[in-house]
Short mmCIF file of C-alpha atoms in Angstrom, two decimals:
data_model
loop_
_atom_site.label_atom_id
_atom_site.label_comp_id
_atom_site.label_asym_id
_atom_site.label_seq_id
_atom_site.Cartn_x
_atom_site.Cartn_y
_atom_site.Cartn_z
CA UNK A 1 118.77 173.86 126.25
CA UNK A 2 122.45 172.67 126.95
CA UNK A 3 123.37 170.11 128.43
CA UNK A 4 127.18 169.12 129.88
CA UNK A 5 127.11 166.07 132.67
CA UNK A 6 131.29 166.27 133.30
CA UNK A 7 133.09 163.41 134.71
CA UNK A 8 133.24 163.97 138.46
CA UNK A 9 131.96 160.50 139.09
CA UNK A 10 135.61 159.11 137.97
CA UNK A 11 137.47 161.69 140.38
CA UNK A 12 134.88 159.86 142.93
CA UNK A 13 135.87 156.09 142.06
CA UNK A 14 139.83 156.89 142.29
CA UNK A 15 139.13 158.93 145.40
CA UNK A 16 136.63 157.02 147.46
CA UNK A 17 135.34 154.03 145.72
CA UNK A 18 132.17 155.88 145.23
CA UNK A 19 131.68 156.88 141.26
CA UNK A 20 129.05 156.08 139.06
CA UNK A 21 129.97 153.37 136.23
CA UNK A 22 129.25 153.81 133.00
CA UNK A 23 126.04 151.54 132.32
CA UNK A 24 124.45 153.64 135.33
CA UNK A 25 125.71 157.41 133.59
CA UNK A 26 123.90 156.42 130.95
CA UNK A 27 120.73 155.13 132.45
CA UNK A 28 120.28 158.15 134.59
CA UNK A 29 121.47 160.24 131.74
CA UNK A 30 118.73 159.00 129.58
CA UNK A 31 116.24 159.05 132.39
CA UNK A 32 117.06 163.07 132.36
CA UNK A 33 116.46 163.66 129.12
CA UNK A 34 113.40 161.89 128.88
CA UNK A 35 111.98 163.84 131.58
CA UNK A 36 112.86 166.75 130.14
CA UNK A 37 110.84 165.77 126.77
CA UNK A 38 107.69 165.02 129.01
CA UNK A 39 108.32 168.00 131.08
CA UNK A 40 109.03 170.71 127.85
CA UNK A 41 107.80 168.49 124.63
CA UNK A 42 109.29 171.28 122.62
CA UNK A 43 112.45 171.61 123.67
CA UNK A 44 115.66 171.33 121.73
CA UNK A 45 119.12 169.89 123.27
CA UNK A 46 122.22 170.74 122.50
CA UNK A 47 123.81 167.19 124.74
CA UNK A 48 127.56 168.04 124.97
CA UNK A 49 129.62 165.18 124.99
CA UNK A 50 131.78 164.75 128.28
CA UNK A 51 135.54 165.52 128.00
CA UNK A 52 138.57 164.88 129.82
CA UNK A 53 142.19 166.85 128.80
CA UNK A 54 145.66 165.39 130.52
CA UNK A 55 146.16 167.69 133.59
CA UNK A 56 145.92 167.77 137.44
CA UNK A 57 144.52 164.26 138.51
CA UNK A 58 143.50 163.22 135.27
CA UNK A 59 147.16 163.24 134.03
CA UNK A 60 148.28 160.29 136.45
CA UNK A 61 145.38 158.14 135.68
CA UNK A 62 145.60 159.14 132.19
CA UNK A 63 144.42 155.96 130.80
CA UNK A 64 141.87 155.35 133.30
CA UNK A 65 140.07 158.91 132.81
CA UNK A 66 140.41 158.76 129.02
CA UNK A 67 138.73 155.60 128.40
CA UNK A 68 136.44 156.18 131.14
CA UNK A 69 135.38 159.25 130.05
CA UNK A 70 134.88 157.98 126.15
CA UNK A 71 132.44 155.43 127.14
CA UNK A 72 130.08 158.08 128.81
CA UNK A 73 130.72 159.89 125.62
CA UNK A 74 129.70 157.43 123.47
CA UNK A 75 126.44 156.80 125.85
CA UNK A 76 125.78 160.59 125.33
CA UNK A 77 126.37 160.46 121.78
CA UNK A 78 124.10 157.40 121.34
CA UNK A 79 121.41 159.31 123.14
CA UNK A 80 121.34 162.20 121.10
CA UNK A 81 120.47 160.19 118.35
CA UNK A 82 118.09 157.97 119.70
CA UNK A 83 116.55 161.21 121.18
CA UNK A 84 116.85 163.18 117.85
CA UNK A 85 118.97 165.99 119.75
CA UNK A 86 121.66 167.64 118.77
CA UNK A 87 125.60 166.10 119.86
CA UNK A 88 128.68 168.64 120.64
CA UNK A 89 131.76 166.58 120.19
CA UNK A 90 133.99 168.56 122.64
CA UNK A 91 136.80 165.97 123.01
CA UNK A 92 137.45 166.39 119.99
CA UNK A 93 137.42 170.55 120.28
CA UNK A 94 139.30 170.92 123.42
CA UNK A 95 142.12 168.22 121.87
CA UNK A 96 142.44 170.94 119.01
CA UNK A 97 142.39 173.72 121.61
CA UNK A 98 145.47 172.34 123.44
CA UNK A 99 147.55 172.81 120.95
CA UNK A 100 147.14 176.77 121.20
CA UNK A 101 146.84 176.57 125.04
CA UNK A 102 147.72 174.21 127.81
CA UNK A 103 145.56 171.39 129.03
CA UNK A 104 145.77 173.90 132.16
CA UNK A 105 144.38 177.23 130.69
CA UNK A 106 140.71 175.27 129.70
CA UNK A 107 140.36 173.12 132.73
CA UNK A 108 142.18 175.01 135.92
CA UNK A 109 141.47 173.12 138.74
CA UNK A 110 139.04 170.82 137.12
CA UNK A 111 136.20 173.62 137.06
CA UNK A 112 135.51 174.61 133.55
CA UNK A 113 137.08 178.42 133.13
CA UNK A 114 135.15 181.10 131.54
CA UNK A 115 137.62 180.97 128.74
CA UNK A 116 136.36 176.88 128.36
CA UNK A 117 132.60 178.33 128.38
CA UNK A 118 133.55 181.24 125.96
CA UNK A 119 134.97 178.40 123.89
CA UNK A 120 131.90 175.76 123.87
CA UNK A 121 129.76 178.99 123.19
CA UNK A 122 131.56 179.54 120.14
CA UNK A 123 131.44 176.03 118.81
CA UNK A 124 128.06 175.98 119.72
CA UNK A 125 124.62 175.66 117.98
CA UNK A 126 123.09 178.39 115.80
CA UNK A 127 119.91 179.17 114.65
CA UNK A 128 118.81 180.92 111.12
CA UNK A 129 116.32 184.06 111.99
CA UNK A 130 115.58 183.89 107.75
CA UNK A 131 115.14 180.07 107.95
CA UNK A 132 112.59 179.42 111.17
CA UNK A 133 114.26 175.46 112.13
CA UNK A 134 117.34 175.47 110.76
CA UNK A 135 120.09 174.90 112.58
CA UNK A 136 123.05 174.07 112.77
CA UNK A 137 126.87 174.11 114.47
CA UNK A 138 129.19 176.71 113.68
CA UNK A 139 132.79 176.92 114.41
CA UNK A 140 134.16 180.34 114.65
CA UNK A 141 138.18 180.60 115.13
CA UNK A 142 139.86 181.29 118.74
CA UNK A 143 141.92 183.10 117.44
CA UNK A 144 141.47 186.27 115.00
CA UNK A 145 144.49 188.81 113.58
CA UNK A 146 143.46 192.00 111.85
CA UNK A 147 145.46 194.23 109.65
CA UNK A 148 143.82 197.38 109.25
CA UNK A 149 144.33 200.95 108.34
CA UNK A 150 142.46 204.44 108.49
CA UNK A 151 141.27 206.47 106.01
CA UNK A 152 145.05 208.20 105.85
CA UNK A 153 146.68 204.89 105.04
CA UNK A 154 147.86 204.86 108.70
#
């Protein structure tokens, strides 16, 4: 199971006065994966860490939404561990991915685009079918060129 809680709760707080601070994110965020333990004992979580890239609102409260935002990601971070679940640093991914499109092309309008889901998919956790357990994350490139030719040479 995946898991991405994004940062709406800061749009909130700039907008309206009504977001959710950070000690409270990570209370409730803890209280949902906890649940989720009781409720599916088995379950594995991928918990994806909460991003924020410079565009649209963010970009003039840039400060405000990046250190915002890195506290949450820290709380999700520090959950994962305690938990014993899996962390996707996507900060981190999406930083990298701005450099071979804008801040724009991932986020839109805030929504994530299906190129930003095609993206986290490909960064994401995979399993071994030889290896029953074993898993791990696996980064595959954005960006692939082939060179190729026919049996001709053409």
């Amino acid at each position: 199971m995946s898991i991405l809680v994004g940062i709406n709760d800061l749009w909130h707080e700039i907008s309206s006065q009504n977001g959710v601070d950070p000690e409270r994110f990570e209370k409730v965020y803890r209280m949902l994966i906890e649940d989720t333990k009781k409720a599916l004992p088995d379950v594995r979580m991928i918990l994806m860490e909460p991003f924020v890239l410079n565009c649209g609102a963010a970009a003039s409260n840039w400060d405000y939404f990046k250190s915002e935002t890195a506290l949450r990601a820290e709380a999700v971070k520090t959950i994962a561990s305690e938990c014993g679940q899996i962390f996707l640093p996507l900060q981190t991914m999406f930083d990298e991915a701005c450099s071979l499109a804008s801040a724009e092309y991932w986020i839109g309008d805030g929504v994530l685009r299906e190129e930003t889901k095609a993206a986290i998919a490909r960064d994401g956790l995979e399993g071994c079918l030889s290896v029953p357990g074993k898993w791990g994350n696996v980064k595959r490139p954005m960006v692939v060129r082939v060179r190729a030719q026919d049996r001709n040479g053409e």
